[in-house]
């Protein structure tokens, strides 16, 4: 479709050289423009004889919190030039020897930085696409050759500088508390590894002398696939990326409703996030736990049921080697942004020992939590595998964050495909995964967490009793014991939510 591409856009010449361009005077600019135009014309002349004309058959758009991706499906290879212009802000995409055969008005621009898409034919015969944008963007583009699913493609990513990749990032105060906890754990671990137990005890004593932070346990909820990666597809066309997003959103909601927990999503929309990027996001958000949600598919329609995966020993060993070998990690930190373990100032042997210890502890935690999740899933769904499976999936490879991958069911099984679409079944699956993870953290709360504080307050009384302390709320006590408020009130004959300090509650 032809629209109002301004002529001055047509004379534009490649990526802007930042503020430098404004220093060029009017006469210079005109001369520069005409020379550039001549060059462009020359290039195109060469190209049109060399390359065949391509057609844009389809345009796809994926909107993420920190970028928008535009994919041009092309009938053949095409060369592109992408650059930005100011006043008003826009991105220009020039495609040599290319025609447009798609209704761009059908593109859903909602939630993206793009307000409007205009197209025109360049004087040299190529296609010009102009994106009017409402914020600063940094364009990146690359071309992809055809594969089984798609033809030639041009991918244009517009990154939003300074924007968070997580829609609902962790509160800075929680992050600060978490930093302090990580620093203390790191100091303790290093003291133990260096054979100085009295130093480790001193760190522990300092931490205990401080007021209890009662921080939230942070859960990274990771819906698999997204954007141009649909994941598996069911016999009736159900896409894995859609059902796992539904389950993940319900899972996040369950955690956010629970005092002492806070969840965030590595992907909260239909866009692609790289596998390493997912674990990086978990690290940046200082996650205590990472859970990836998927749906299985096989050629046969018969198999059904849920499975749970943790990292395999082989995967862990190779990942430890990767972390130790990769130069990008030499000065990197493991565990949260500031890390449980700072490796850059340690000799190689000690680095290996520390990383191994962390990886082993992480794997043990993952397996234990996996067992709890499997147990809860088994109550609502058939289990495909009756124990936690182990594999070398990339998303499970954080050395310091216990991680699980849940295959919720077989999308290739028509009956399970229908169930996976059902919001009720999605909620049941989310509830089972939630309950398994909460059960694990209730038994093993991180030291600075609200759950640890609640457990310590309850110490010294009979195991099924809890003595109310100042600041307790009914919902906190219920969550701390993994029961509903209703059950707690019923067991104690309470008809209001008000608690007295010193009151002893029976835990049903
Ligand atoms: Zn998957």
Short mmCIF file of C-alpha atoms and ligand atoms in Angstrom, two decimals:
data_model
loop_
_atom_site.label_atom_id
_atom_site.label_comp_id
_atom_site.label_asym_id
_atom_site.label_seq_id
_atom_site.Cartn_x
_atom_site.Cartn_y
_atom_site.Cartn_z
CA UNK A 1 0.00 0.00 0.00
CA UNK A 2 1.31 3.42 -0.92
CA UNK A 3 1.20 6.16 1.61
CA UNK A 4 2.72 9.51 2.44
CA UNK A 5 6.42 8.88 2.58
CA UNK A 6 8.00 12.31 2.79
CA UNK A 7 10.41 13.09 0.03
CA UNK A 8 13.13 14.12 2.46
CA UNK A 9 13.05 10.55 3.79
CA UNK A 10 13.81 9.37 0.30
CA UNK A 11 16.99 11.48 0.25
CA UNK A 12 18.14 10.17 3.60
CA UNK A 13 21.37 8.25 3.56
CA UNK A 14 22.07 5.50 5.97
CA UNK A 15 22.42 5.43 9.72
CA UNK A 16 22.57 8.83 11.38
CA UNK A 17 25.90 9.76 12.80
CA UNK A 18 24.41 10.91 16.11
CA UNK A 19 24.65 14.63 16.86
CA UNK A 20 27.38 15.06 14.26
CA UNK A 21 24.88 15.56 11.52
CA UNK A 22 23.47 18.75 12.99
CA UNK A 23 26.91 20.33 12.64
CA UNK A 24 26.75 20.06 8.87
CA UNK A 25 25.51 23.29 7.29
CA UNK A 26 22.63 23.51 4.79
CA UNK A 27 24.78 23.76 1.67
CA UNK A 28 27.03 20.94 2.81
CA UNK A 29 24.03 18.85 3.69
CA UNK A 30 22.57 19.31 0.19
CA UNK A 31 25.85 18.44 -1.48
CA UNK A 32 26.35 15.47 0.81
CA UNK A 33 22.80 14.36 0.08
CA UNK A 34 23.21 14.53 -3.68
CA UNK A 35 26.50 12.65 -3.58
CA UNK A 36 24.95 10.03 -1.28
CA UNK A 37 21.91 9.77 -3.53
CA UNK A 38 24.15 9.21 -6.54
CA UNK A 39 25.98 6.51 -4.62
CA UNK A 40 22.72 4.84 -3.58
CA UNK A 41 21.52 4.95 -7.19
CA UNK A 42 24.77 3.40 -8.35
CA UNK A 43 24.53 0.64 -5.74
CA UNK A 44 20.97 -0.13 -6.73
CA UNK A 45 21.93 -0.27 -10.38
CA UNK A 46 24.53 -2.88 -9.56
CA UNK A 47 22.12 -4.77 -7.30
CA UNK A 48 19.18 -4.85 -9.70
CA UNK A 49 21.33 -6.50 -12.28
CA UNK A 50 22.70 -8.95 -9.68
CA UNK A 51 19.73 -9.70 -7.41
CA UNK A 52 16.25 -10.77 -8.43
CA UNK A 53 13.29 -8.78 -7.20
CA UNK A 54 11.84 -10.07 -3.94
CA UNK A 55 8.32 -9.67 -2.59
CA UNK A 56 7.31 -9.06 1.02
CA UNK A 57 4.56 -11.67 1.46
CA UNK A 58 3.91 -11.20 5.13
CA UNK A 59 4.83 -8.95 8.04
CA UNK A 60 4.88 -10.21 11.62
CA UNK A 61 5.31 -8.12 14.76
CA UNK A 62 6.24 -9.29 18.28
CA UNK A 63 6.07 -6.75 21.09
CA UNK A 64 8.20 -7.18 24.25
CA UNK A 65 8.66 -4.83 27.23
CA UNK A 66 12.16 -3.82 26.06
CA UNK A 67 11.94 -4.16 22.28
CA UNK A 68 9.70 -4.81 19.32
CA UNK A 69 10.60 -7.28 16.58
CA UNK A 70 9.37 -6.91 13.03
CA UNK A 71 9.80 -9.86 10.66
CA UNK A 72 9.45 -9.44 6.88
CA UNK A 73 8.73 -12.73 5.13
CA UNK A 74 10.28 -12.48 1.69
CA UNK A 75 9.97 -14.49 -1.51
CA UNK A 76 13.75 -14.39 -1.87
CA UNK A 77 16.83 -12.74 -0.42
CA UNK A 78 16.88 -8.93 -0.27
CA UNK A 79 19.38 -6.41 0.91
CA UNK A 80 18.20 -3.91 3.54
CA UNK A 81 19.36 -0.67 5.05
CA UNK A 82 17.85 0.34 8.39
CA UNK A 83 18.38 3.73 10.06
CA UNK A 84 16.65 6.27 12.29
CA UNK A 85 15.61 9.86 11.68
CA UNK A 86 14.49 12.52 14.14
CA UNK A 87 11.80 15.25 14.24
CA UNK A 88 9.54 13.35 14.15
CA UNK A 89 11.18 10.15 15.39
CA UNK A 90 11.05 7.40 12.82
CA UNK A 91 12.84 4.31 11.59
CA UNK A 92 13.43 3.84 7.88
CA UNK A 93 13.80 0.40 6.35
CA UNK A 94 14.97 0.42 2.75
CA UNK A 95 14.76 -2.86 0.85
CA UNK A 96 16.49 -3.04 -2.51
CA UNK A 97 14.56 -4.45 -5.48
CA UNK A 98 11.62 -5.39 -3.31
CA UNK A 99 7.85 -5.11 -3.72
CA UNK A 100 5.19 -5.16 -1.04
CA UNK A 101 2.28 -7.60 -1.21
CA UNK A 102 0.73 -7.37 2.23
CA UNK A 103 -1.87 -5.22 3.97
CA UNK A 104 0.20 -3.36 6.55
CA UNK A 105 -2.93 -1.93 8.18
CA UNK A 106 -3.63 -5.40 9.59
CA UNK A 107 -0.48 -5.25 11.70
CA UNK A 108 -1.31 -5.03 15.43
CA UNK A 109 0.90 -2.23 16.76
CA UNK A 110 -0.59 -2.26 20.29
CA UNK A 111 1.92 -2.19 23.14
CA UNK A 112 4.76 -1.48 20.73
CA UNK A 113 6.69 1.78 20.26
CA UNK A 114 5.41 1.94 16.68
CA UNK A 115 2.52 4.34 16.14
CA UNK A 116 2.19 3.98 12.41
CA UNK A 117 3.71 2.13 9.46
CA UNK A 118 3.98 3.87 6.10
CA UNK A 119 5.37 2.49 2.87
CA UNK A 120 6.43 3.86 -0.45
CA UNK A 121 8.37 3.05 -3.59
CA UNK A 122 11.84 4.52 -3.71
CA UNK A 123 12.96 6.47 -6.74
CA UNK A 124 15.46 3.72 -7.40
CA UNK A 125 12.64 1.17 -7.44
CA UNK A 126 13.09 -0.47 -4.06
CA UNK A 127 10.70 -0.50 -1.12
CA UNK A 128 10.81 2.00 1.71
CA UNK A 129 9.03 1.26 5.00
CA UNK A 130 8.83 4.08 7.54
CA UNK A 131 7.92 3.35 11.15
CA UNK A 132 6.71 6.33 13.18
CA UNK A 133 7.89 5.62 16.72
CA UNK A 134 6.87 7.24 20.00
CA UNK A 135 10.09 6.72 21.95
CA UNK A 136 13.84 6.48 21.42
CA UNK A 137 14.75 3.20 19.72
CA UNK A 138 17.98 1.53 18.68
CA UNK A 139 17.43 -0.51 15.51
CA UNK A 140 19.23 -3.76 14.75
CA UNK A 141 18.58 -5.87 11.69
CA UNK A 142 19.67 -9.13 10.15
CA UNK A 143 18.52 -11.48 7.40
CA UNK A 144 17.74 -15.19 7.73
CA UNK A 145 17.85 -17.86 5.02
CA UNK A 146 14.78 -20.08 4.39
CA UNK A 147 14.08 -23.07 6.69
CA UNK A 148 11.34 -25.76 6.86
CA UNK A 149 8.89 -23.28 8.33
CA UNK A 150 9.74 -19.91 6.79
CA UNK A 151 11.06 -18.36 3.58
CA UNK A 152 13.81 -15.69 3.46
CA UNK A 153 13.35 -13.17 6.24
CA UNK A 154 14.47 -9.72 7.25
CA UNK A 155 14.32 -9.24 11.02
CA UNK A 156 14.30 -5.71 12.43
CA UNK A 157 14.57 -5.32 16.21
CA UNK A 158 13.93 -1.93 17.78
CA UNK A 159 15.46 -1.94 21.26
CA UNK A 160 14.18 0.53 23.85
CA UNK A 161 17.21 1.93 25.67
CA UNK A 162 16.85 1.73 29.46
CA UNK A 163 13.69 -0.41 29.38
CA UNK A 164 13.45 -3.50 31.58
CA UNK A 165 13.04 -6.87 29.85
CA UNK A 166 10.79 -7.89 32.74
CA UNK A 167 7.33 -6.33 32.79
CA UNK A 168 7.03 -6.42 36.58
CA UNK A 169 10.58 -6.19 37.97
CA UNK A 170 11.52 -6.89 41.56
CA UNK A 171 11.19 -4.00 44.01
CA UNK A 172 14.55 -2.21 44.60
CA UNK A 173 14.26 -2.63 48.39
CA UNK A 174 13.72 -6.39 48.05
CA UNK A 175 16.68 -6.44 45.68
CA UNK A 176 18.85 -4.61 48.23
CA UNK A 177 17.93 -7.08 50.99
CA UNK A 178 18.67 -9.91 48.61
CA UNK A 179 22.06 -8.37 47.75
CA UNK A 180 22.99 -8.25 51.44
CA UNK A 181 21.90 -11.85 51.93
CA UNK A 182 23.87 -12.98 48.90
CA UNK A 183 26.96 -11.08 50.10
CA UNK A 184 26.72 -12.73 53.54
CA UNK A 185 26.25 -16.20 52.03
CA UNK A 186 29.18 -15.59 49.76
CA UNK A 187 31.44 -14.51 52.63
CA UNK A 188 30.41 -17.62 54.61
CA UNK A 189 30.95 -19.99 51.71
CA UNK A 190 34.37 -18.55 50.95
CA UNK A 191 35.44 -18.76 54.58
CA UNK A 192 34.43 -22.43 54.69
CA UNK A 193 36.16 -23.20 51.39
CA UNK A 194 39.32 -21.49 52.61
CA UNK A 195 39.25 -23.52 55.85
CA UNK A 196 38.39 -20.63 58.19
CA UNK A 197 35.24 -21.82 60.04
CA UNK A 198 35.53 -19.20 62.83
CA UNK A 199 35.30 -16.48 60.15
CA UNK A 200 32.14 -18.12 58.77
CA UNK A 201 30.62 -18.19 62.27
CA UNK A 202 31.42 -14.49 62.70
CA UNK A 203 29.58 -13.67 59.47
CA UNK A 204 26.58 -15.71 60.58
CA UNK A 205 26.53 -13.96 63.98
CA UNK A 206 26.62 -10.48 62.37
CA UNK A 207 23.73 -11.42 60.08
CA UNK A 208 21.66 -12.75 62.98
CA UNK A 209 22.24 -9.60 65.05
CA UNK A 210 20.51 -7.48 62.39
CA UNK A 211 16.74 -7.01 62.25
CA UNK A 212 15.15 -9.82 60.26
CA UNK A 213 14.57 -8.64 56.68
CA UNK A 214 11.56 -11.00 56.15
CA UNK A 215 12.13 -10.76 52.44
CA UNK A 216 10.01 -12.32 49.71
CA UNK A 217 11.17 -15.49 48.01
CA UNK A 218 11.52 -14.62 44.32
CA UNK A 219 10.28 -17.08 41.71
CA UNK A 220 11.18 -16.77 38.03
CA UNK A 221 8.26 -18.13 35.99
CA UNK A 222 9.40 -18.98 32.48
CA UNK A 223 6.79 -19.73 29.79
CA UNK A 224 8.62 -21.60 27.03
CA UNK A 225 8.95 -20.43 23.40
CA UNK A 226 7.06 -17.33 22.12
CA UNK A 227 7.03 -15.06 19.09
CA UNK A 228 8.30 -16.74 15.94
CA UNK A 229 8.98 -19.89 17.97
CA UNK A 230 5.53 -21.45 18.55
CA UNK A 231 6.88 -24.57 20.27
CA UNK A 232 4.88 -27.75 19.69
CA UNK A 233 1.55 -27.66 17.87
CA UNK A 234 -1.40 -29.91 18.72
CA UNK A 235 -3.54 -31.88 16.25
CA UNK A 236 -6.18 -29.13 16.46
CA UNK A 237 -3.67 -26.31 16.03
CA UNK A 238 -3.16 -25.42 19.70
CA UNK A 239 0.25 -23.80 20.10
CA UNK A 240 2.51 -24.60 23.03
CA UNK A 241 3.61 -20.96 23.38
CA UNK A 242 0.00 -19.90 24.05
CA UNK A 243 -1.03 -22.55 26.59
CA UNK A 244 2.21 -22.29 28.58
CA UNK A 245 1.78 -18.50 28.79
CA UNK A 246 -1.71 -19.08 30.21
CA UNK A 247 -0.44 -21.52 32.83
CA UNK A 248 2.55 -19.28 33.68
CA UNK A 249 0.35 -16.23 34.25
CA UNK A 250 -1.84 -18.21 36.64
CA UNK A 251 1.25 -19.50 38.42
CA UNK A 252 2.66 -15.99 38.87
CA UNK A 253 -0.67 -14.85 40.24
CA UNK A 254 -0.72 -17.66 42.85
CA UNK A 255 2.75 -16.68 44.12
CA UNK A 256 1.92 -12.98 44.17
CA UNK A 257 -1.18 -13.73 46.26
CA UNK A 258 0.98 -15.53 48.84
CA UNK A 259 2.72 -13.45 51.53
CA UNK A 260 6.45 -14.17 51.48
CA UNK A 261 6.56 -14.83 47.73
CA UNK A 262 6.90 -12.69 44.64
CA UNK A 263 7.04 -13.94 41.06
CA UNK A 264 8.03 -12.42 37.75
CA UNK A 265 7.77 -13.69 34.19
CA UNK A 266 10.72 -14.07 31.83
CA UNK A 267 8.19 -13.56 29.02
CA UNK A 268 4.78 -11.95 29.40
CA UNK A 269 3.48 -11.74 25.87
CA UNK A 270 3.94 -13.28 22.47
CA UNK A 271 7.61 -12.64 21.73
CA UNK A 272 10.76 -14.72 21.73
CA UNK A 273 13.30 -14.70 24.55
CA UNK A 274 16.61 -16.55 24.06
CA UNK A 275 17.37 -19.47 26.37
CA UNK A 276 20.45 -17.90 27.96
CA UNK A 277 18.56 -14.63 28.24
CA UNK A 278 15.91 -16.39 30.37
CA UNK A 279 18.44 -17.55 32.96
CA UNK A 280 20.17 -14.17 32.79
CA UNK A 281 16.86 -12.47 33.63
CA UNK A 282 16.44 -14.81 36.61
CA UNK A 283 19.92 -13.83 37.79
CA UNK A 284 19.27 -10.11 37.29
CA UNK A 285 16.01 -10.36 39.24
CA UNK A 286 17.85 -12.33 41.96
CA UNK A 287 15.47 -15.27 41.70
CA UNK A 288 15.50 -17.97 44.38
CA UNK A 289 13.95 -20.44 41.99
CA UNK A 290 13.38 -20.81 38.25
CA UNK A 291 10.53 -22.83 36.75
CA UNK A 292 10.11 -23.28 33.01
CA UNK A 293 6.67 -24.28 31.69
CA UNK A 294 6.32 -26.41 28.55
CA UNK A 295 4.03 -28.90 26.83
CA UNK A 296 5.36 -32.10 25.27
CA UNK A 297 4.81 -33.39 21.75
CA UNK A 298 5.65 -36.65 19.98
CA UNK A 299 4.66 -38.13 16.63
CA UNK A 300 2.22 -40.58 18.21
CA UNK A 301 -1.08 -39.31 19.60
CA UNK A 302 -1.03 -41.86 22.44
CA UNK A 303 1.43 -40.58 25.08
CA UNK A 304 -0.01 -38.37 27.80
CA UNK A 305 0.76 -37.00 31.25
CA UNK A 306 3.10 -34.56 32.99
CA UNK A 307 6.85 -34.82 33.55
CA UNK A 308 9.33 -32.79 35.58
CA UNK A 309 12.99 -32.24 34.64
CA UNK A 310 16.02 -31.09 36.60
CA UNK A 311 19.56 -30.66 35.31
CA UNK A 312 21.50 -33.89 34.78
CA UNK A 313 24.91 -34.52 36.33
CA UNK A 314 26.43 -34.58 32.84
CA UNK A 315 24.79 -31.26 31.98
CA UNK A 316 25.98 -29.80 35.29
CA UNK A 317 29.54 -30.98 34.76
CA UNK A 318 29.75 -29.57 31.26
CA UNK A 319 28.15 -26.33 32.43
CA UNK A 320 30.64 -26.01 35.29
CA UNK A 321 33.39 -26.44 32.71
CA UNK A 322 31.76 -23.84 30.49
CA UNK A 323 31.53 -21.33 33.31
CA UNK A 324 35.13 -21.88 34.25
CA UNK A 325 36.33 -21.80 30.67
CA UNK A 326 34.29 -18.99 29.14
CA UNK A 327 36.29 -15.80 29.28
CA UNK A 328 33.11 -13.78 29.75
CA UNK A 329 32.67 -15.52 33.11
CA UNK A 330 36.21 -15.07 34.37
CA UNK A 331 35.35 -11.68 35.75
CA UNK A 332 31.69 -12.52 36.09
CA UNK A 333 29.90 -13.33 39.29
CA UNK A 334 27.81 -16.32 39.97
CA UNK A 335 24.59 -16.00 41.87
CA UNK A 336 22.51 -12.89 41.61
CA UNK A 337 24.06 -9.83 40.02
CA UNK A 338 26.59 -9.60 42.78
CA UNK A 339 26.85 -13.28 43.13
CA UNK A 340 27.19 -15.91 45.79
CA UNK A 341 30.64 -16.46 44.49
CA UNK A 342 32.99 -13.95 43.06
CA UNK A 343 35.40 -15.98 41.02
CA UNK A 344 37.74 -13.42 39.55
CA UNK A 345 39.94 -13.10 42.62
CA UNK A 346 40.26 -16.86 43.26
CA UNK A 347 42.82 -19.29 41.94
CA UNK A 348 41.61 -21.91 39.53
CA UNK A 349 41.39 -24.84 41.95
CA UNK A 350 39.39 -22.89 44.49
CA UNK A 351 37.16 -21.53 41.73
CA UNK A 352 36.43 -25.08 40.62
CA UNK A 353 35.66 -26.24 44.16
CA UNK A 354 33.35 -23.30 44.90
CA UNK A 355 31.50 -23.68 41.63
CA UNK A 356 31.13 -27.42 42.13
CA UNK A 357 29.74 -26.95 45.64
CA UNK A 358 27.23 -24.40 44.38
CA UNK A 359 26.21 -26.50 41.40
CA UNK A 360 25.73 -29.63 43.55
CA UNK A 361 23.66 -27.75 46.13
CA UNK A 362 21.59 -26.23 43.35
CA UNK A 363 20.98 -29.62 41.74
CA UNK A 364 19.98 -31.21 45.04
CA UNK A 365 17.52 -28.37 45.68
CA UNK A 366 16.15 -28.73 42.15
CA UNK A 367 15.62 -32.49 42.56
CA UNK A 368 13.97 -32.10 45.97
CA UNK A 369 11.60 -29.42 44.69
CA UNK A 370 10.97 -31.47 41.55
CA UNK A 371 9.82 -34.34 43.75
CA UNK A 372 7.34 -32.08 45.53
CA UNK A 373 6.02 -30.68 42.23
CA UNK A 374 5.67 -34.17 40.75
CA UNK A 375 3.78 -35.33 43.82
CA UNK A 376 1.29 -32.45 43.53
CA UNK A 377 0.93 -32.87 39.74
CA UNK A 378 0.23 -36.59 40.25
CA UNK A 379 -2.87 -35.67 42.24
CA UNK A 380 -4.48 -33.79 39.33
CA UNK A 381 -2.96 -35.34 36.22
CA UNK A 382 -1.54 -38.57 34.92
CA UNK A 383 2.24 -38.69 35.28
CA UNK A 384 4.21 -39.53 32.15
CA UNK A 385 7.30 -40.24 34.26
CA UNK A 386 6.96 -41.16 37.92
CA UNK A 387 10.24 -39.61 39.02
CA UNK A 388 12.10 -36.38 38.30
CA UNK A 389 13.88 -36.78 34.97
CA UNK A 390 17.28 -35.26 34.39
CA UNK A 391 18.44 -33.62 31.19
CA UNK A 392 20.88 -31.00 29.95
CA UNK A 393 18.31 -28.32 28.98
CA UNK A 394 19.92 -24.90 28.69
CA UNK A 395 17.31 -23.15 30.86
CA UNK A 396 18.18 -25.49 33.75
CA UNK A 397 21.85 -24.53 33.74
CA UNK A 398 22.06 -21.67 36.23
CA UNK A 399 24.85 -22.77 38.57
CA UNK A 400 23.27 -21.01 41.53
CA UNK A 401 19.49 -20.94 41.00
CA UNK A 402 17.57 -24.19 41.56
CA UNK A 403 15.63 -24.78 38.35
CA UNK A 404 12.92 -27.08 37.04
CA UNK A 405 11.32 -27.64 33.67
CA UNK A 406 7.73 -28.88 33.78
CA UNK A 407 6.24 -30.61 30.75
CA UNK A 408 2.62 -30.04 31.73
CA UNK A 409 1.15 -32.55 29.30
CA UNK A 410 1.22 -33.82 25.73
CA UNK A 411 -0.18 -31.27 23.31
CA UNK A 412 0.12 -34.03 20.64
CA UNK A 413 -2.53 -36.07 22.49
CA UNK A 414 -5.96 -34.76 21.36
CA UNK A 415 -7.53 -35.21 24.82
CA UNK A 416 -4.66 -33.45 26.62
CA UNK A 417 -4.58 -30.77 23.94
CA UNK A 418 -8.18 -29.90 24.81
CA UNK A 419 -7.37 -29.95 28.53
CA UNK A 420 -4.32 -27.72 28.10
CA UNK A 421 -6.55 -25.13 26.43
CA UNK A 422 -9.04 -25.15 29.28
CA UNK A 423 -8.52 -22.29 31.77
CA UNK A 424 -9.71 -24.61 34.56
CA UNK A 425 -7.10 -27.27 33.82
CA UNK A 426 -4.45 -24.55 33.39
CA UNK A 427 -5.33 -23.26 36.86
CA UNK A 428 -5.07 -26.79 38.32
CA UNK A 429 -1.65 -27.29 36.76
CA UNK A 430 -0.49 -23.89 38.03
CA UNK A 431 -1.81 -24.70 41.52
CA UNK A 432 0.06 -28.04 41.58
CA UNK A 433 3.36 -26.49 40.50
CA UNK A 434 2.85 -23.67 43.00
CA UNK A 435 2.07 -26.04 45.85
CA UNK A 436 5.15 -28.18 45.16
CA UNK A 437 7.50 -25.19 45.15
CA UNK A 438 5.92 -23.65 48.26
CA UNK A 439 6.17 -27.00 50.08
CA UNK A 440 9.90 -27.10 49.38
CA UNK A 441 10.52 -23.53 50.54
CA UNK A 442 8.44 -24.10 53.66
CA UNK A 443 10.85 -26.90 54.60
CA UNK A 444 13.97 -25.03 53.46
CA UNK A 445 13.35 -21.28 53.63
CA UNK A 446 16.27 -18.99 52.65
CA UNK A 447 17.67 -17.37 55.85
CA UNK A 448 16.48 -13.78 55.24
CA UNK A 449 13.01 -14.77 54.03
CA UNK A 450 9.69 -14.19 55.72
CA UNK A 451 9.19 -17.94 55.73
CA UNK A 452 12.45 -18.45 57.68
CA UNK A 453 11.37 -15.82 60.16
CA UNK A 454 7.97 -17.47 60.61
CA UNK A 455 9.59 -20.87 61.10
CA UNK A 456 11.95 -19.45 63.73
CA UNK A 457 9.08 -17.78 65.58
CA UNK A 458 7.25 -21.08 65.75
CA UNK A 459 10.29 -22.92 67.16
CA UNK A 460 10.09 -24.23 70.70
CA UNK A 461 6.35 -24.90 70.70
CA UNK A 462 4.72 -28.16 69.80
CA UNK A 463 5.03 -28.82 66.07
CA UNK A 464 1.33 -28.29 65.42
CA UNK A 465 1.21 -25.04 67.41
CA UNK A 466 2.26 -21.52 66.57
CA UNK A 467 2.69 -18.63 69.03
CA UNK A 468 1.66 -15.28 67.52
CA UNK A 469 4.38 -12.59 67.51
CA UNK A 470 4.11 -8.83 67.04
CA UNK A 471 3.58 -8.00 63.37
CA UNK A 472 2.10 -11.38 62.43
CA UNK A 473 -0.98 -11.44 60.27
CA UNK A 474 -3.33 -14.36 59.82
CA UNK A 475 -2.48 -14.62 56.13
CA UNK A 476 1.26 -14.68 56.85
CA UNK A 477 0.88 -17.44 59.44
CA UNK A 478 -1.31 -19.46 57.07
CA UNK A 479 1.14 -19.01 54.17
CA UNK A 480 4.08 -19.80 56.42
CA UNK A 481 2.54 -23.19 57.13
CA UNK A 482 1.30 -23.77 53.62
CA UNK A 483 -2.37 -23.79 54.57
CA UNK A 484 -5.34 -21.63 53.63
CA UNK A 485 -6.58 -18.85 55.90
CA UNK A 486 -9.93 -20.59 55.96
CA UNK A 487 -8.40 -23.83 57.25
CA UNK A 488 -6.44 -21.93 59.92
CA UNK A 489 -9.50 -20.02 61.10
CA UNK A 490 -11.59 -23.17 61.14
CA UNK A 491 -9.02 -25.11 63.17
CA UNK A 492 -8.90 -22.34 65.77
CA UNK A 493 -12.56 -21.33 65.78
CA UNK A 494 -11.66 -17.79 64.72
CA UNK A 495 -14.36 -15.61 63.27
CA UNK A 496 -12.17 -12.60 62.51
CA UNK A 497 -8.72 -12.03 61.04
CA UNK A 498 -7.42 -10.29 64.18
CA UNK A 499 -4.62 -12.00 66.12
CA UNK A 500 -3.30 -11.28 69.65
CA UNK A 501 0.43 -11.30 70.35
CA UNK A 502 1.18 -14.49 72.33
CA UNK A 503 -1.97 -16.25 71.14
CA UNK A 504 -1.28 -19.94 70.38
CA UNK A 505 -2.74 -21.20 67.12
CA UNK A 506 -3.27 -24.83 66.24
CA UNK A 507 -1.88 -25.62 62.82
CA UNK A 508 -4.19 -28.15 61.16
ZN1 LIG B 1 8.60 -26.53 24.88
#
